[in-house]
Structure formats: structure tokens, C-alpha cells
XYZ file of C-alpha atoms in Angstrom:
250
model
C 12.494 -27.314 20.585
C 13.848 -30.761 20.545
C 12.446 -32.581 23.304
C 8.495 -33.736 23.636
C 6.485 -32.774 26.544
C 4.590 -35.185 28.476
C 2.422 -34.061 31.367
C 0.514 -36.600 33.687
C -2.267 -34.296 35.312
C -3.654 -36.726 38.047
C -6.185 -34.145 39.128
C -7.801 -35.936 42.690
C -6.118 -39.328 42.073
C -5.077 -41.726 43.640
C -6.638 -41.995 46.899
C -3.576 -42.923 48.746
C 0.264 -42.310 48.907
C 1.237 -45.857 48.521
C -0.605 -46.016 44.943
C 1.243 -42.689 44.076
C 4.788 -44.258 44.972
C 3.998 -47.426 43.113
C 2.660 -45.700 39.796
C 6.045 -43.718 39.958
C 8.138 -46.611 40.667
C 6.521 -48.429 37.647
C 7.486 -45.671 35.528
C 11.039 -45.271 36.414
C 11.537 -49.083 36.027
C 11.022 -48.709 32.428
C 13.542 -47.308 29.948
C 12.441 -43.792 29.156
C 13.062 -42.016 26.005
C 15.728 -39.411 26.101
C 13.959 -37.027 23.939
C 11.257 -36.556 26.570
C 10.700 -34.063 29.443
C 8.448 -35.944 31.535
C 6.261 -34.145 33.965
C 3.840 -35.130 36.726
C 1.179 -32.949 38.282
C -0.009 -34.887 41.462
C -2.405 -33.899 44.262
C -0.493 -31.367 46.513
C -0.467 -33.586 49.418
C 2.228 -35.977 47.512
C 4.324 -33.648 45.824
C 7.023 -33.788 48.789
C 6.941 -38.004 48.011
C 7.127 -37.533 44.828
C 10.169 -35.288 44.897
C 12.037 -37.503 47.240
C 11.414 -40.541 44.840
C 11.420 -39.119 41.262
C 15.233 -38.245 40.858
C 16.146 -36.406 38.093
C 14.120 -38.411 35.341
C 10.704 -36.978 36.200
C 9.634 -33.094 37.036
C 7.085 -31.885 38.992
C 4.303 -29.902 38.631
C 1.471 -28.312 40.741
C -2.174 -28.219 39.671
C -3.216 -25.142 41.234
C -1.508 -22.196 42.838
C -2.764 -19.316 44.861
C -2.327 -15.521 43.783
C -1.203 -14.404 46.745
C 2.157 -14.505 47.831
C 1.570 -15.245 51.390
C -1.352 -14.338 54.443
C -4.389 -15.391 55.646
C -6.432 -17.086 52.961
C -7.247 -20.644 54.347
C -6.479 -23.540 52.140
C -4.532 -21.589 49.620
C -0.714 -22.859 48.430
C 1.430 -20.001 47.511
C 3.974 -20.225 44.704
C 6.870 -19.968 47.113
C 5.844 -23.140 49.034
C 5.703 -24.904 45.699
C 9.073 -24.131 44.581
C 10.270 -25.315 48.048
C 8.440 -28.544 47.472
C 10.637 -28.845 44.250
C 8.021 -27.903 41.773
C 9.334 -26.272 38.247
C 5.818 -26.251 36.848
C 2.306 -25.583 37.756
C -0.878 -25.523 35.723
C -3.098 -22.680 35.189
C -6.242 -22.026 33.519
C -7.615 -26.032 33.309
C -11.410 -25.781 32.246
C -12.414 -28.153 35.361
C -10.741 -24.776 37.311
C -12.678 -22.407 35.103
C -16.161 -23.922 34.738
C -16.176 -26.116 37.997
C -14.535 -23.874 40.356
C -15.393 -20.856 38.715
C -11.875 -19.210 38.042
C -11.915 -15.935 36.162
C -9.808 -14.637 33.362
C -8.604 -12.088 36.247
C -7.943 -14.753 38.648
C -5.958 -16.979 36.204
C -3.943 -13.760 35.175
C -3.047 -13.266 38.733
C -1.942 -16.675 39.358
C 0.122 -16.581 36.157
C 2.037 -13.669 37.156
C 2.353 -15.229 40.610
C 3.987 -18.202 39.414
C 6.352 -16.330 37.075
C 7.088 -14.276 39.925
C 8.836 -17.352 41.908
C 10.580 -19.070 38.862
C 7.760 -21.528 37.991
C 7.079 -22.364 34.383
C 3.413 -22.003 33.500
C 1.297 -24.745 31.750
C -1.597 -22.480 30.588
C -4.419 -24.691 29.682
C -7.113 -22.972 27.160
C -9.865 -24.259 24.669
C -13.206 -23.761 23.656
C -16.401 -25.144 25.383
C -18.133 -26.524 22.131
C -17.181 -28.003 19.012
C -18.950 -25.000 16.988
C -17.658 -22.133 18.937
C -15.670 -19.697 17.770
C -12.452 -21.143 18.257
C -10.257 -17.721 16.996
C -12.272 -15.727 19.258
C -12.242 -17.856 22.207
C -8.435 -18.596 22.195
C -7.266 -14.834 21.336
C -9.432 -13.732 24.400
C -7.904 -16.427 26.892
C -4.531 -15.946 25.785
C -4.665 -11.982 25.873
C -6.577 -11.904 29.107
C -3.800 -14.577 31.150
C -0.710 -12.873 29.683
C -1.842 -9.255 30.275
C 1.039 -7.310 32.075
C 3.213 -10.502 31.154
C 6.787 -9.170 29.577
C 8.353 -10.517 26.555
C 11.347 -11.602 28.895
C 8.865 -14.153 30.654
C 7.683 -15.989 27.902
C 10.390 -18.491 27.748
C 8.664 -19.698 31.257
C 5.120 -20.549 29.162
C 3.682 -23.873 28.047
C 0.578 -23.901 26.449
C -1.819 -26.928 26.495
C -4.520 -26.792 23.937
C -7.582 -28.808 25.378
C -10.672 -28.350 23.845
C -13.249 -28.597 26.900
C -15.883 -30.939 24.833
C -12.792 -33.469 24.581
C -11.985 -33.687 28.140
C -13.054 -37.060 29.876
C -15.107 -37.992 26.951
C -13.000 -40.141 24.946
C -13.428 -38.172 21.759
C -10.489 -36.722 21.162
C -10.274 -34.159 18.586
C -8.240 -34.994 15.342
C -4.678 -34.453 15.066
C -5.311 -32.071 11.877
C -7.749 -29.881 14.032
C -5.215 -30.017 16.719
C -2.306 -28.668 14.526
C -4.592 -26.318 13.460
C -5.203 -25.211 16.858
C -1.636 -24.877 17.472
C -0.552 -22.743 14.694
C -3.447 -20.347 15.420
C -2.169 -19.984 18.913
C 1.500 -19.235 17.796
C -0.095 -16.521 15.455
C -1.558 -15.044 18.393
C 1.408 -15.106 20.441
C 3.444 -13.704 17.515
C 1.386 -10.325 17.439
C 1.565 -9.913 21.159
C 5.039 -10.706 21.645
C 6.831 -11.457 17.942
C 7.544 -14.306 15.576
C 10.718 -15.645 17.804
C 8.946 -16.312 20.721
C 6.013 -17.654 18.609
C 8.280 -20.218 17.049
C 9.934 -21.415 20.352
C 6.908 -21.619 22.635
C 5.952 -25.258 23.275
C 2.437 -26.152 22.838
C 0.572 -29.430 23.930
C -2.587 -31.284 23.052
C -4.968 -32.372 25.722
C -8.046 -33.883 25.717
C -8.743 -37.539 25.761
C -5.156 -38.421 24.922
C -4.617 -42.119 25.095
C -2.219 -45.067 24.036
C -4.351 -44.971 20.935
C -4.014 -41.779 19.827
C -1.001 -40.098 21.501
C 1.634 -40.735 18.796
C -0.362 -38.896 15.972
C -0.727 -35.821 18.224
C 2.887 -36.022 19.216
C 4.214 -36.462 15.393
C 2.561 -33.300 14.325
C 5.681 -30.676 13.998
C 3.830 -27.905 15.617
C 2.429 -29.636 18.538
C 5.408 -30.404 21.217
C 3.890 -33.037 23.319
C 0.620 -34.176 25.194
C -1.235 -33.043 28.358
C -2.617 -36.366 29.640
C -5.581 -37.137 32.068
C -7.364 -40.272 32.847
C -4.769 -42.376 30.624
C -2.083 -40.828 32.976
C -3.278 -43.022 35.714
C -3.245 -46.392 33.974
C 0.674 -47.280 34.008
C 0.831 -49.382 30.773
C -1.259 -46.751 29.037
C 0.892 -44.217 30.094
C 3.962 -46.009 29.323
C 2.688 -46.649 25.802
C 2.192 -42.706 25.642
C 5.673 -41.821 26.856
C 7.199 -44.157 24.349
C 5.068 -42.852 21.663
C 7.324 -39.702 21.882
C 10.549 -41.926 21.330
C 9.147 -42.349 17.474
C 9.666 -38.818 16.845
C 13.281 -38.545 18.238
């Protein structure tokens, strides 16, 4: 894989459509590196607005998806709705969904399969909660449970984002060496499940307090294919610097 993937997870921000539009316009005013896949995951309410204003330079991801295709599920949004809004990607398994919203491994698995069924590429977020946790045990469990029942032919529509929970929103990012070790571990787990070729081609990102100061270190690692950016993706100048950090690895 040659392109680096940079994903902006806006979470529940910004508060107005005007702010969202200005931010995207600010990005598009830049000369963007050719070797990146730039993806923005805004709140649902801005997806249509951004689709109409992003052109081909920015792809869209949803922050969530329903496991159900249709029906009486108040407040839920189906995969087909997301596809019809112009989404190509969806984030599933983010720690905030797991630990705050109470999503179980079973729900994550159902959502992942629902996304793949309609042709969305899944950005599967995994990661240990504490620095001294058994990372092998936790990542193995999260990956195996999320991908239960998923065929090898569907793995080409998967991205894995390694996000140690203790680093998210704390300003205390992991080291690039540790992130690379986690990425290699993830590839080993995928290799056992689906084979070495799929493991080698799998895009793996780092997330967790990514900033303009450390992004280049993570992106430069040969086994890491980009970054999932939270808070820094809402600061225009900081995010532009993160995007351009990928250019140095072209």
C-alpha cells in the first residue's frame, strides 16, 4: 500500500454547519499531498453538506452505524442510508462507543458485518485500556470477536486503527516504536486468521493524542499506514500540518 491514510474524527463537533463548512474549505484551499487518502468523519448531520462541498479530495466516514438494515429503531442510521449520503467509510469499535456507550463485542461484530454488506470500508478501532494491560490478549480478543464470521474476501474493506485508550484525549501519545510493535502484533493476529498476504496488505493506523508534533513519527513507520486524529483534527492549522507530514514519506 503506497498511500498514507489520514482520518479526522470530529466526534460531536463542531456545533454549527457553518463551522464545518469553513473547516473543509480551509483544507481544500491547501495544496494537499498526492500520496494520502484524506477522510473526515463528521457528525451525521453534516455528512450531506460535506459531500456536496468536498469534491474528490476528501472522502467521508460515518462515526457510527446501526447493526440493523431497516425497521423500528428510533435514532439509528442504517448502512444503506450512509452509502446514499456518500460515505465510503465507517468507524466501528471506537473506545468511546465501547466504554461510554456500552457497545459489546457482539454489537461491534454485527455493525461491522452490516457495514461490509453495503460496501462500506470499516475503520475498526481497537486498543488496550491501561498501559500495563496484556496487549496481546486484548487485541487478539477484540480482533477475533469483531471479525467473527467475516470472510477473507471482505478483508480488503478493512482498516484497523490501533488506539490505546489511555492515550486518547490525554495528550500522552504512545511512542512510535510501541505503536509499530502493536501494528506488527495486529498483522500477526490477522495472518493467523486470514493468511500472510492479507496481513501484509492490511492498512493499520495509529490513533491517540496524534498532534502536529508527533504525527510525522507515527506516519514514518513502515508498518503504520497513517493516523486517526481526534482533537487536533478540529484545529485547522494543526490538522494541515498533520496532513503535510505524510508528504515527507512520499
